[in-house]
Structures are given as structure tokens and as C-alpha cells.
Amino acid sequence: MRVLVVNNEKGGVGKSTIAVHLAWYFAERGKRVLFLDLDPQSNGTTTLAAHASDIDAAALFSHPVAIPPIAKKGIRVLGGSAALRGIVSVDSKLVEQFRANLADASQSFDIAIIDTPPTFGVRNLAALIVGQFVLAPIDLDDYAIDGIETLLKHIVGVRQKYNPGLTFLGLIPNRLQTTSPRQRENLKSLVQKFGTKYLFDGVIPQRSSIGEALAEKKPVWSLPKTAAREAGRELRLVFDKLAAKMEAA
């Protein structure tokens, strides 16, 4: 089982939107997908409610958990809840229990996607420690890009200290407003500052049809509207590149 962590330490950058679409994308490619929602806001859980199990993601930190397998392609969700708010102390026992539970599930799923909370704590740390890949969605507004260097320091720090096998797939500009001169200038500055080492080769434009699809709990490419199909094409192009990078690694 490959473990992909969707991580940023700011809220409102579209982590859950990308995470749930990645779950749909890989399931449609024939994969058995385990979706872990470590954010107590539970947006991903709500969107993927049709695939929810009876197991709360918070349980993975406290005791051995037998995650029910799925026999063929599909999605199994371990949902977020208020119980996650109680998992705050950086305790090695919590991290080791989380790691052990994922290791036990590794033969039952092809890929795990972990949606993380917008604050760096034990849940983010545990996700990065067990992860093989990490993708960081970013917003191109001024305030949203201020914390990028701190985000990168945490990811690089975890890789150096705990998980040398962690592959950083890149910062992915999300919800780009193509008509905004300020956002285009911010994107240009990011390219100049971080280049191909840290910036993902692709962007996800702002599309109202993505929000409409989430409201219907469906991937945007499944909606019949022309605008939704175009948004889905854009997302799938990005995900194809992401999947190729994971395969290459």
C-alpha cells in the first residue's frame, strides 16, 4: 500500500477537495483506496460519506484496529470527528500505534490517502512519518503563501529525522484565478523562488463546478455540464502527472 499525504498548515487551501478527488481518481483506476480523515472538520468524510466505515480515524492512535478490507476497486473511509481534537500531545506511543495500524492494513489496500488538519501537530507528524509521498496544495493569495517556507521546513525535517523514504511531490497551486494579476504575479514569484525542486508541474484553476460537484458528493468529471467536464479534464491532467511521479519513485 502506498501512502499519500495531502498536507498544508493553513486552512482554506483546498486540501480536502484535492484529497477526495484523488480518492475517486485512484478508485476509478482500479485501486483499493483507504481514505483517512485526520481533520476534525471532517469535510472529506462528509463528501465521501457513501464509503464510510464504522471506524473513527481517531481510533488508529489509541489501540489496534482491524480495518475492514475491500475485495475490489473502491474506497474505504475512516472518518474524522471531534475525537481527533483530543489527540494533541506529541507522544511516540500514539505515532507507533498509528503506524502499526496502517502496516496491518497494507495488504488490503493499494493506496492510502491521508487528509490532514491545518495545524502542525501529532496528527500531521504521524501522517508524514508513515507517508511515502506528500503533496502540498497552496493558495496564491498573499496571506496563504506566507507560511510556505515553514511548511517545507517541517516536511524536510520529518524526512531527515524520521522518514528518509518520504518523497515530496511538490507544492501545487490550487484554485488559481486566471484573471487575477496578483495571483499570476504570486505564481511567477513562486516559480522563481522554488523552481522545479519544490513546485509541482501543474496548477488547478478556480472552477465553480468543483464546488457544485462536492455539494453533490461526486467527482467533478462526473457532472454533465461542459464546464464541469473541463474542470475534470484539468484535474485529471494534474493527477496523471502525480500518479506518474509516484510510479517513477
Backbone as numpy.savetxt, mean C-alpha at the origin, in Angstrom:
# Nx Ny Nz CAx CAy CAz Cx Cy Cz
5.08 -16.19 -0.63 4.23 -14.99 -0.63 5.11 -13.74 -0.63
4.86 -12.86 -1.57 5.56 -11.59 -1.60 4.77 -10.57 -0.79
5.48 -9.72 -0.07 4.83 -8.76 0.80 5.12 -7.35 0.31
4.06 -6.64 -0.08 4.17 -5.28 -0.60 3.53 -4.32 0.40
4.32 -3.37 0.88 3.85 -2.40 1.86 3.58 -1.07 1.16
2.40 -0.51 1.37 2.05 0.82 0.85 2.16 1.78 2.02
3.13 2.68 1.96 3.50 3.42 3.16 3.78 4.90 2.87
3.24 5.75 3.72 3.63 7.16 3.79 3.23 7.64 5.18
3.95 8.60 5.70 3.68 9.07 7.06 2.81 10.32 7.07
2.14 10.58 5.96 1.16 11.66 5.89 -0.18 11.07 5.47
-1.25 11.60 6.03 -2.57 11.19 5.61 -3.01 11.93 4.35
-4.01 11.41 3.70 -4.58 12.10 2.56 -3.78 12.04 1.28
-2.85 11.08 1.17 -2.05 10.98 -0.05 -2.54 9.86 -0.96
-3.60 9.17 -0.55 -4.20 8.14 -1.41 -3.61 6.75 -1.25
-3.04 6.45 -0.06 -2.47 5.12 0.15 -3.52 4.02 -0.03
-4.65 4.19 0.64 -5.67 3.14 0.60 -6.25 2.97 -0.80
-6.40 4.07 -1.51 -6.90 3.98 -2.88 -5.99 3.12 -3.74
-4.69 3.35 -3.62 -3.73 2.55 -4.38 -3.70 1.12 -3.87
-3.73 0.94 -2.55 -3.63 -0.40 -1.97 -4.79 -1.29 -2.41
-6.01 -0.77 -2.36 -7.16 -1.62 -2.74 -7.15 -1.91 -4.24
-6.74 -0.94 -5.04 -6.65 -1.20 -6.48 -5.54 -2.22 -6.79
-4.46 -2.20 -6.01 -3.43 -3.22 -6.18 -3.99 -4.60 -5.84
-4.81 -4.68 -4.80 -5.43 -5.97 -4.44 -6.29 -6.48 -5.59
-7.14 -5.61 -6.14 -7.96 -6.02 -7.29 -7.10 -6.40 -8.49
-6.06 -5.61 -8.74 -5.19 -5.84 -9.89 -4.54 -7.23 -9.81
-3.94 -7.55 -8.68 -3.24 -8.83 -8.57 -4.23 -10.00 -8.55
-5.39 -9.82 -7.96 -6.40 -10.88 -7.97 -6.84 -11.17 -9.40
-7.00 -10.12 -10.20 -7.40 -10.30 -11.59 -6.29 -10.96 -12.42
-5.07 -10.87 -11.93 -3.95 -11.55 -12.59 -3.78 -12.99 -12.09
-4.75 -13.47 -11.35 -4.75 -14.85 -10.92 -4.07 -15.12 -9.60
-3.80 -14.08 -8.82 -3.09 -14.24 -7.56 -4.05 -14.39 -6.38
-3.57 -15.09 -5.37 -4.25 -15.18 -4.08 -3.71 -14.05 -3.22
-4.56 -13.08 -2.92 -4.11 -11.83 -2.30 -4.57 -11.76 -0.84
-3.62 -11.49 0.04 -3.91 -11.22 1.44 -3.78 -9.71 1.65
-4.87 -9.08 2.09 -4.87 -7.63 2.31 -4.93 -7.37 3.80
-3.91 -6.68 4.32 -3.86 -6.33 5.74 -4.04 -4.83 5.90
-5.04 -4.45 6.66 -5.31 -3.03 6.91 -4.83 -2.68 8.31
-3.69 -2.00 8.41 -3.13 -1.62 9.70 -3.50 -0.21 10.11
-4.42 0.40 9.38 -4.87 1.76 9.68 -6.25 1.69 10.36
-6.36 2.22 11.58 -7.66 2.15 12.28 -8.76 2.94 11.58
-8.41 3.82 10.64 -9.46 4.49 9.87 -10.19 3.51 8.96
-9.52 2.44 8.59 -10.15 1.27 7.94 -10.76 1.57 6.57
-10.23 2.52 5.85 -10.80 2.83 4.54 -10.67 1.65 3.58
-9.52 1.00 3.60 -9.34 -0.16 2.73 -10.29 -1.29 3.09
-10.48 -1.49 4.38 -11.40 -2.53 4.85 -12.82 -2.27 4.36
-13.25 -1.02 4.45 -14.61 -0.67 4.00 -14.77 -0.93 2.52
-13.76 -0.55 1.74 -13.85 -0.71 0.29 -13.85 -2.19 -0.12
-13.08 -2.99 0.59 -12.96 -4.42 0.26 -13.82 -5.28 1.18
-14.92 -4.72 1.67 -15.76 -5.42 2.65 -16.27 -6.77 2.13
-16.44 -6.89 0.84 -16.95 -8.14 0.28 -15.97 -9.29 0.48
-14.72 -8.96 0.79 -13.68 -10.00 0.93 -13.21 -10.14 2.37
-13.93 -9.54 3.31 -13.48 -9.51 4.71 -13.57 -10.88 5.37
-12.58 -11.16 6.21 -12.63 -12.35 7.06 -13.10 -11.92 8.45
-13.20 -12.88 9.34 -13.61 -12.57 10.71 -12.44 -12.15 11.58
-11.25 -12.13 11.02 -10.05 -11.86 11.80 -9.67 -10.38 11.68
-9.46 -9.75 12.81 -9.01 -8.36 12.87 -7.50 -8.33 12.69
-7.01 -7.39 11.91 -5.56 -7.28 11.69 -4.81 -7.06 13.00
-5.46 -6.44 13.98 -4.81 -6.20 15.27 -4.41 -7.50 15.95
-5.14 -8.57 15.68 -4.85 -9.86 16.32 -3.49 -10.40 15.91
-2.99 -9.99 14.76 -1.71 -10.51 14.28 -0.55 -10.13 15.20
-0.74 -9.09 15.99 0.32 -8.62 16.88 0.26 -9.28 18.27
-0.84 -9.91 18.61 -1.03 -10.34 19.98 -0.92 -11.84 20.22
-1.28 -12.67 19.23 -1.26 -14.11 19.45 -1.21 -14.83 18.11
-0.87 -16.11 18.11 -0.85 -16.87 16.85 -2.23 -16.88 16.19
-2.23 -16.62 14.91 -3.48 -16.53 14.15 -3.38 -17.44 12.92
-4.38 -18.29 12.75 -4.46 -19.12 11.55 -5.30 -18.38 10.51
-4.66 -17.78 9.54 -5.37 -17.02 8.52 -5.98 -18.00 7.53
-7.30 -17.98 7.35 -7.93 -18.93 6.42 -7.39 -18.75 5.00
-6.94 -19.83 4.38 -6.41 -19.72 3.01 -7.53 -19.55 1.99
-7.14 -19.18 0.80 -8.07 -19.21 -0.32 -7.47 -20.12 -1.38
-8.33 -20.95 -1.99 -7.85 -22.01 -2.86 -7.49 -21.52 -4.26
-8.12 -20.41 -4.68 -7.85 -19.91 -6.02 -7.77 -18.40 -5.96
-7.61 -17.76 -7.11 -7.42 -16.32 -7.13 -8.54 -15.61 -6.38
-8.16 -14.52 -5.71 -9.14 -13.78 -4.93 -8.44 -12.96 -3.85
-9.22 -12.43 -2.94 -8.71 -11.53 -1.92 -9.25 -11.97 -0.55
-8.36 -12.01 0.42 -8.75 -12.23 1.81 -8.32 -10.98 2.60
-9.26 -10.35 3.29 -8.99 -9.10 4.01 -8.97 -9.35 5.51
-7.90 -8.91 6.15 -7.85 -8.81 7.60 -8.00 -7.33 7.92
-9.14 -6.97 8.45 -9.55 -5.58 8.50 -8.93 -4.76 9.62
-8.93 -3.45 9.40 -8.53 -2.51 10.43 -9.68 -2.22 11.37
-9.35 -1.80 12.58 -10.38 -1.47 13.56 -9.76 -0.56 14.61
-10.60 -0.10 15.53 -10.12 0.76 16.61 -9.10 0.05 17.49
-9.11 -1.28 17.50 -8.16 -2.03 18.33 -6.72 -1.73 17.94
-6.49 -1.34 16.71 -5.13 -1.02 16.27 -4.56 0.19 17.00
-5.43 1.06 17.48 -4.95 2.25 18.20 -4.21 1.88 19.48
-4.48 0.70 19.99 -3.81 0.27 21.21 -2.44 -0.33 20.98
-2.08 -0.53 19.72 -0.78 -1.11 19.39 0.17 0.03 19.07
0.80 0.57 20.11 1.61 1.77 19.95 3.04 1.60 20.44
3.27 0.72 21.42 4.61 0.59 21.96 5.49 -0.21 21.00
6.71 0.25 20.82 7.64 -0.45 19.95 8.23 -1.62 20.74
7.57 -2.75 20.64 7.89 -3.94 21.42 8.29 -5.05 20.45
9.46 -5.62 20.65 9.95 -6.65 19.74 9.04 -7.87 19.71
8.35 -8.15 20.83 7.45 -9.29 20.87 6.27 -9.10 19.92
5.76 -7.86 19.85 4.66 -7.57 18.93 5.10 -7.79 17.48
6.29 -7.28 17.17 6.80 -7.40 15.80 7.05 -8.86 15.45
7.63 -9.62 16.37 7.92 -11.03 16.10 6.65 -11.84 15.92
5.60 -11.53 16.71 4.34 -12.24 16.55 3.72 -11.93 15.19
3.78 -10.66 14.79 3.28 -10.25 13.48 4.05 -10.99 12.37
5.37 -11.03 12.50 6.19 -11.72 11.51 5.85 -13.21 11.44
5.68 -13.84 12.60 5.39 -15.27 12.64 4.04 -15.58 11.99
3.05 -14.75 12.24 1.73 -14.98 11.64 1.77 -14.87 10.12
2.53 -13.90 9.62 2.63 -13.77 8.16 3.42 -14.93 7.57
4.46 -15.37 8.28 5.24 -16.51 7.79 4.37 -17.75 7.71
3.48 -17.95 8.67 2.59 -19.12 8.66 1.62 -19.08 7.47
1.31 -17.88 7.01 0.36 -17.75 5.90 1.04 -17.75 4.54
2.36 -17.84 4.53 3.10 -17.59 3.29 2.84 -18.63 2.19
2.44 -19.85 2.59 2.16 -20.86 1.57 0.73 -20.78 1.04
-0.11 -19.99 1.70 -1.53 -19.94 1.34 -1.88 -18.77 0.42
-0.93 -17.84 0.24 -1.19 -16.66 -0.57 0.02 -16.36 -1.45
-0.24 -15.70 -2.57 0.84 -15.33 -3.48 1.42 -13.96 -3.16
0.58 -13.07 -2.68 1.03 -11.72 -2.36 0.23 -11.15 -1.20
0.92 -10.45 -0.30 0.26 -9.72 0.77 0.45 -8.23 0.50
-0.63 -7.49 0.62 -0.57 -6.03 0.48 -0.93 -5.43 1.83
-0.03 -4.60 2.36 -0.23 -4.03 3.69 -0.46 -2.53 3.56
-1.63 -2.09 3.98 -1.98 -0.67 4.01 -1.65 -0.15 5.41
-0.85 0.88 5.48 -0.31 1.34 6.77 -0.93 2.67 7.22
-0.84 2.98 8.52 -1.37 4.24 9.03 -0.45 5.41 8.69
-0.97 6.64 8.78 -0.19 7.83 8.40 0.69 8.38 9.51
1.13 7.51 10.41 2.08 7.90 11.45 3.08 6.78 11.59
4.35 7.12 11.85 5.35 6.08 12.00 5.34 5.56 13.42
5.06 4.28 13.56 5.01 3.63 14.86 5.25 2.16 14.67
4.86 1.36 15.67 5.18 -0.06 15.63 4.49 -0.76 14.47
3.29 -0.30 14.08 2.60 -0.97 12.97 3.32 -0.74 11.64
3.76 0.50 11.39 4.55 0.77 10.19 5.88 0.03 10.23
6.50 0.06 11.41 7.79 -0.61 11.58 7.67 -2.10 11.30
6.64 -2.73 11.86 6.45 -4.17 11.65 6.22 -4.48 10.17
5.41 -3.63 9.51 5.14 -3.85 8.09 6.43 -3.77 7.28
7.28 -2.79 7.57 8.53 -2.64 6.82 9.52 -3.76 7.15
9.48 -4.26 8.37 10.38 -5.35 8.76 10.03 -6.64 8.02
8.73 -6.92 7.85 8.32 -8.16 7.18 8.22 -7.98 5.66
8.20 -6.74 5.19 7.98 -6.48 3.77 9.17 -6.85 2.90
8.87 -7.19 1.67 9.90 -7.37 0.65 9.97 -6.16 -0.26
8.84 -5.47 -0.39 8.76 -4.30 -1.25 7.98 -3.20 -0.54
8.34 -1.95 -0.82 7.58 -0.83 -0.25 7.40 0.22 -1.35
6.16 0.70 -1.44 5.79 1.75 -2.38 5.26 2.92 -1.58
5.68 4.15 -1.92 5.29 5.32 -1.15 4.52 6.31 -2.02
3.18 6.30 -1.96 2.41 7.33 -2.67 2.66 8.69 -2.05
2.78 9.71 -2.89 2.97 11.07 -2.40 2.02 12.01 -3.12
1.64 13.06 -2.41 0.83 14.13 -2.98 1.78 15.23 -3.43
1.38 16.00 -4.40 2.27 17.02 -4.94 1.96 18.42 -4.42
1.08 18.54 -3.42 0.90 19.82 -2.75 2.11 20.12 -1.88
2.36 21.39 -1.61 3.56 21.79 -0.89 3.68 21.11 0.47
2.62 21.14 1.26 2.69 20.58 2.61 2.93 19.07 2.56
2.37 18.42 1.56 2.45 16.96 1.50 3.85 16.46 1.16
4.66 17.27 0.50 5.99 16.79 0.12 7.06 17.19 1.13
6.65 17.95 2.15 7.64 18.39 3.14 8.28 17.23 3.89
7.53 16.15 4.12 8.06 15.06 4.94 8.70 13.92 4.17
8.97 14.12 2.88 9.49 13.03 2.07 10.86 12.55 2.55
11.73 13.48 2.90 13.07 13.08 3.34 13.00 12.25 4.63
12.11 12.62 5.55 11.94 11.84 6.78 11.41 10.45 6.45
10.45 10.37 5.54 9.91 9.08 5.10 11.02 8.19 4.56
11.86 8.75 3.70 12.95 7.98 3.11 13.96 7.53 4.16
14.23 8.41 5.13 15.16 8.03 6.21 14.64 6.85 7.00
13.33 6.83 7.26 12.76 5.70 8.00 12.84 4.41 7.19
12.53 4.48 5.91 12.58 3.28 5.06 14.01 2.77 4.95
14.95 3.67 4.68 16.36 3.27 4.57 16.87 2.76 5.90
16.44 3.41 7.00 16.87 2.98 8.32 16.41 1.57 8.65
15.15 1.25 8.34 14.63 -0.10 8.58 15.39 -1.11 7.72
15.66 -0.75 6.49 16.40 -1.67 5.61 17.80 -1.95 6.16
18.47 -0.93 6.63 19.83 -1.11 7.13 19.87 -1.88 8.45
18.91 -1.63 9.32 18.96 -2.19 10.67 18.22 -3.53 10.81
17.10 -3.68 10.11 16.25 -4.84 10.35 15.99 -5.72 9.13
15.95 -5.15 7.95 15.45 -5.89 6.79 16.25 -5.53 5.53
17.46 -6.10 5.40 18.29 -5.76 4.24 17.70 -6.18 2.91
16.69 -7.06 2.95 16.07 -7.49 1.69 14.94 -6.60 1.22
14.65 -5.53 1.94 13.54 -4.64 1.57 13.90 -3.85 0.32
13.07 -3.95 -0.69 13.27 -3.22 -1.95 12.33 -2.03 -2.01
12.90 -0.85 -2.17 12.08 0.36 -2.28 11.70 0.56 -3.74
10.42 0.43 -4.04 9.94 0.57 -5.43 9.86 2.01 -5.87
9.77 2.95 -4.91 9.82 4.35 -5.27 8.70 5.20 -4.69
8.92 6.50 -4.76 7.89 7.49 -4.47 7.01 7.61 -5.70
5.72 7.44 -5.55 4.84 7.53 -6.72 3.91 8.73 -6.58
4.11 9.74 -7.42 3.21 10.91 -7.38 1.78 10.49 -7.68
0.88 10.83 -6.76 -0.51 10.40 -6.87 -1.42 11.62 -6.96
-2.52 11.45 -7.66 -3.54 12.50 -7.81 -2.94 13.79 -8.40
-2.10 13.61 -9.38 -1.50 14.77 -10.06 -2.59 15.57 -10.77
-2.67 16.84 -10.45 -3.58 17.74 -11.15 -2.81 18.33 -12.34
-3.08 17.79 -13.50 -2.27 18.14 -14.67 -2.43 19.61 -15.08
-3.51 20.24 -14.62 -3.71 21.66 -14.97 -3.11 22.60 -13.92
-2.49 22.06 -12.89 -1.93 22.89 -11.82 -0.46 23.19 -12.07
-0.12 24.45 -12.38 1.29 24.80 -12.57 2.13 24.50 -11.34
1.55 24.70 -10.14 2.30 24.48 -8.92 2.66 23.00 -8.76
1.69 22.13 -9.02 1.97 20.70 -8.89 2.97 20.23 -9.95
2.85 20.76 -11.15 3.82 20.39 -12.19 5.22 20.84 -11.81
5.33 22.02 -11.20 6.63 22.51 -10.77 7.17 21.67 -9.62
6.29 21.27 -8.70 6.72 20.40 -7.60 7.22 19.05 -8.12
6.51 18.51 -9.13 6.94 17.24 -9.71 8.31 17.39 -10.37
8.52 18.48 -11.07 9.81 18.74 -11.69 10.92 18.82 -10.65
10.62 19.48 -9.54 11.61 19.60 -8.46 11.94 18.24 -7.85
10.92 17.39 -7.70 11.15 16.06 -7.16 12.03 15.23 -8.09
11.78 15.33 -9.38 12.60 14.61 -10.36 14.05 15.05 -10.26
14.26 16.37 -10.15 15.62 16.89 -10.05 16.30 16.47 -8.75
15.53 16.41 -7.67 16.10 16.12 -6.35 16.35 14.65 -6.13
15.39 13.81 -6.52 15.48 12.40 -6.18 15.82 11.50 -7.37
15.51 11.95 -8.59 15.85 11.19 -9.77 15.26 9.79 -9.78
15.86 8.91 -10.58 15.32 7.57 -10.76 15.61 6.66 -9.57
16.51 7.07 -8.69 16.84 6.22 -7.54 15.66 6.09 -6.59
14.94 7.17 -6.37 13.86 7.17 -5.40 12.49 7.44 -5.99
12.42 7.97 -7.19 11.13 8.33 -7.77 10.67 7.23 -8.73
9.43 6.78 -8.54 8.87 5.75 -9.41 8.67 6.29 -10.81
8.87 5.46 -11.79 8.72 5.86 -13.20 7.25 5.82 -13.59
6.51 6.84 -13.20 5.09 6.91 -13.51 4.37 7.78 -12.51
3.24 8.33 -12.91 2.41 9.14 -12.02 0.96 8.70 -12.19
0.16 8.99 -11.17 -1.28 8.69 -11.23 -2.02 10.02 -11.20
-2.67 10.39 -12.31 -3.39 11.67 -12.34 -4.64 11.67 -11.46
-5.07 12.87 -11.12 -6.33 13.04 -10.38 -7.50 12.75 -11.32
-8.36 11.80 -10.94 -9.52 11.44 -11.75 -10.72 11.26 -10.82
-11.80 12.00 -11.10 -12.99 11.89 -10.26 -13.61 10.50 -10.31
-13.40 9.80 -11.41 -13.99 8.47 -11.54 -13.39 7.47 -10.56
-12.19 7.73 -10.07 -11.60 6.82 -9.07 -12.41 6.88 -7.78
-12.77 8.08 -7.35 -13.61 8.23 -6.17 -14.98 7.59 -6.37
-15.53 7.72 -7.56 -16.82 7.11 -7.85 -16.73 5.59 -7.74
-15.64 5.04 -8.24 -15.46 3.59 -8.18 -15.32 3.10 -6.75
-14.57 3.84 -5.93 -14.41 3.45 -4.53 -15.74 3.47 -3.80
-16.58 4.46 -4.12 -17.90 4.54 -3.50 -18.75 3.31 -3.84
-18.51 2.75 -5.03 -19.23 1.55 -5.44 -18.50 0.27 -5.06
-17.31 0.45 -4.41 -16.50 -0.70 -3.98 -16.09 -1.57 -5.15
-15.67 -0.89 -6.23 -15.22 -1.57 -7.43 -13.94 -0.93 -7.94
-13.12 -1.68 -8.67 -11.96 -1.05 -9.32 -12.43 -0.10 -10.41
-11.70 0.98 -10.58 -12.15 2.01 -11.50 -12.27 1.49 -12.93
-11.44 0.52 -13.30 -11.50 0.01 -14.68 -12.73 -0.84 -14.94
-13.51 -1.15 -13.90 -14.72 -1.95 -14.11 -15.95 -1.09 -14.39
-15.84 0.23 -14.21 -16.98 1.10 -14.48 -17.12 1.31 -15.99
-18.35 1.48 -16.47 -18.56 1.56 -17.92 -18.23 2.91 -18.54
-18.10 3.96 -17.72 -17.86 5.30 -18.26 -16.50 5.37 -18.96
-16.45 6.15 -20.03 -15.21 6.33 -20.78 -14.10 6.90 -19.90
-14.45 7.89 -19.07 -13.45 8.50 -18.19 -12.89 7.49 -17.20
-13.76 6.59 -16.72 -13.30 5.57 -15.77 -12.38 4.57 -16.45
-12.70 4.20 -17.67 -11.83 3.28 -18.40 -10.47 3.90 -18.64
-10.43 5.20 -18.92 -9.15 5.89 -19.12 -8.36 5.94 -17.82
-9.05 6.22 -16.71 -8.38 6.21 -15.41 -7.85 4.82 -15.08
-8.63 3.82 -15.41 -8.19 2.44 -15.19 -6.98 2.09 -16.02
-6.96 2.56 -17.26 -5.80 2.31 -18.13 -4.55 2.94 -17.53
-4.69 4.17 -17.02 -3.54 4.85 -16.41 -3.03 4.10 -15.19
-3.97 3.64 -14.34 -3.57 2.89 -13.15 -2.89 1.58 -13.53
-3.46 0.88 -14.48 -2.90 -0.42 -14.85 -1.51 -0.28 -15.47
-1.28 0.79 -16.20 0.06 1.02 -16.74 1.08 1.16 -15.62
0.70 1.89 -14.58 1.58 2.06 -13.42 1.78 0.73 -12.72
0.69 -0.02 -12.53 0.79 -1.30 -11.81 1.57 -2.33 -12.63
1.47 -2.29 -13.95 2.27 -3.18 -14.78 3.76 -2.95 -14.56
4.15 -1.67 -14.48 5.55 -1.34 -14.22 5.96 -1.80 -12.84
5.07 -1.60 -11.88 5.35 -2.03 -10.50 5.54 -3.55 -10.45
4.62 -4.28 -11.07 4.72 -5.75 -11.06 6.01 -6.21 -11.74
6.41 -5.52 -12.81 7.64 -5.87 -13.51 8.86 -5.65 -12.62
8.84 -4.55 -11.84 9.95 -4.29 -10.92 10.02 -5.35 -9.84
8.86 -5.79 -9.37 8.84 -6.84 -8.36 9.36 -8.16 -8.93
8.97 -8.46 -10.15 9.46 -9.69 -10.77 10.96 -9.64 -10.99
11.45 -8.48 -11.42 12.89 -8.33 -11.67 13.71 -8.47 -10.39
13.11 -8.03 -9.27 13.83 -8.12 -8.01 13.90 -9.55 -7.50
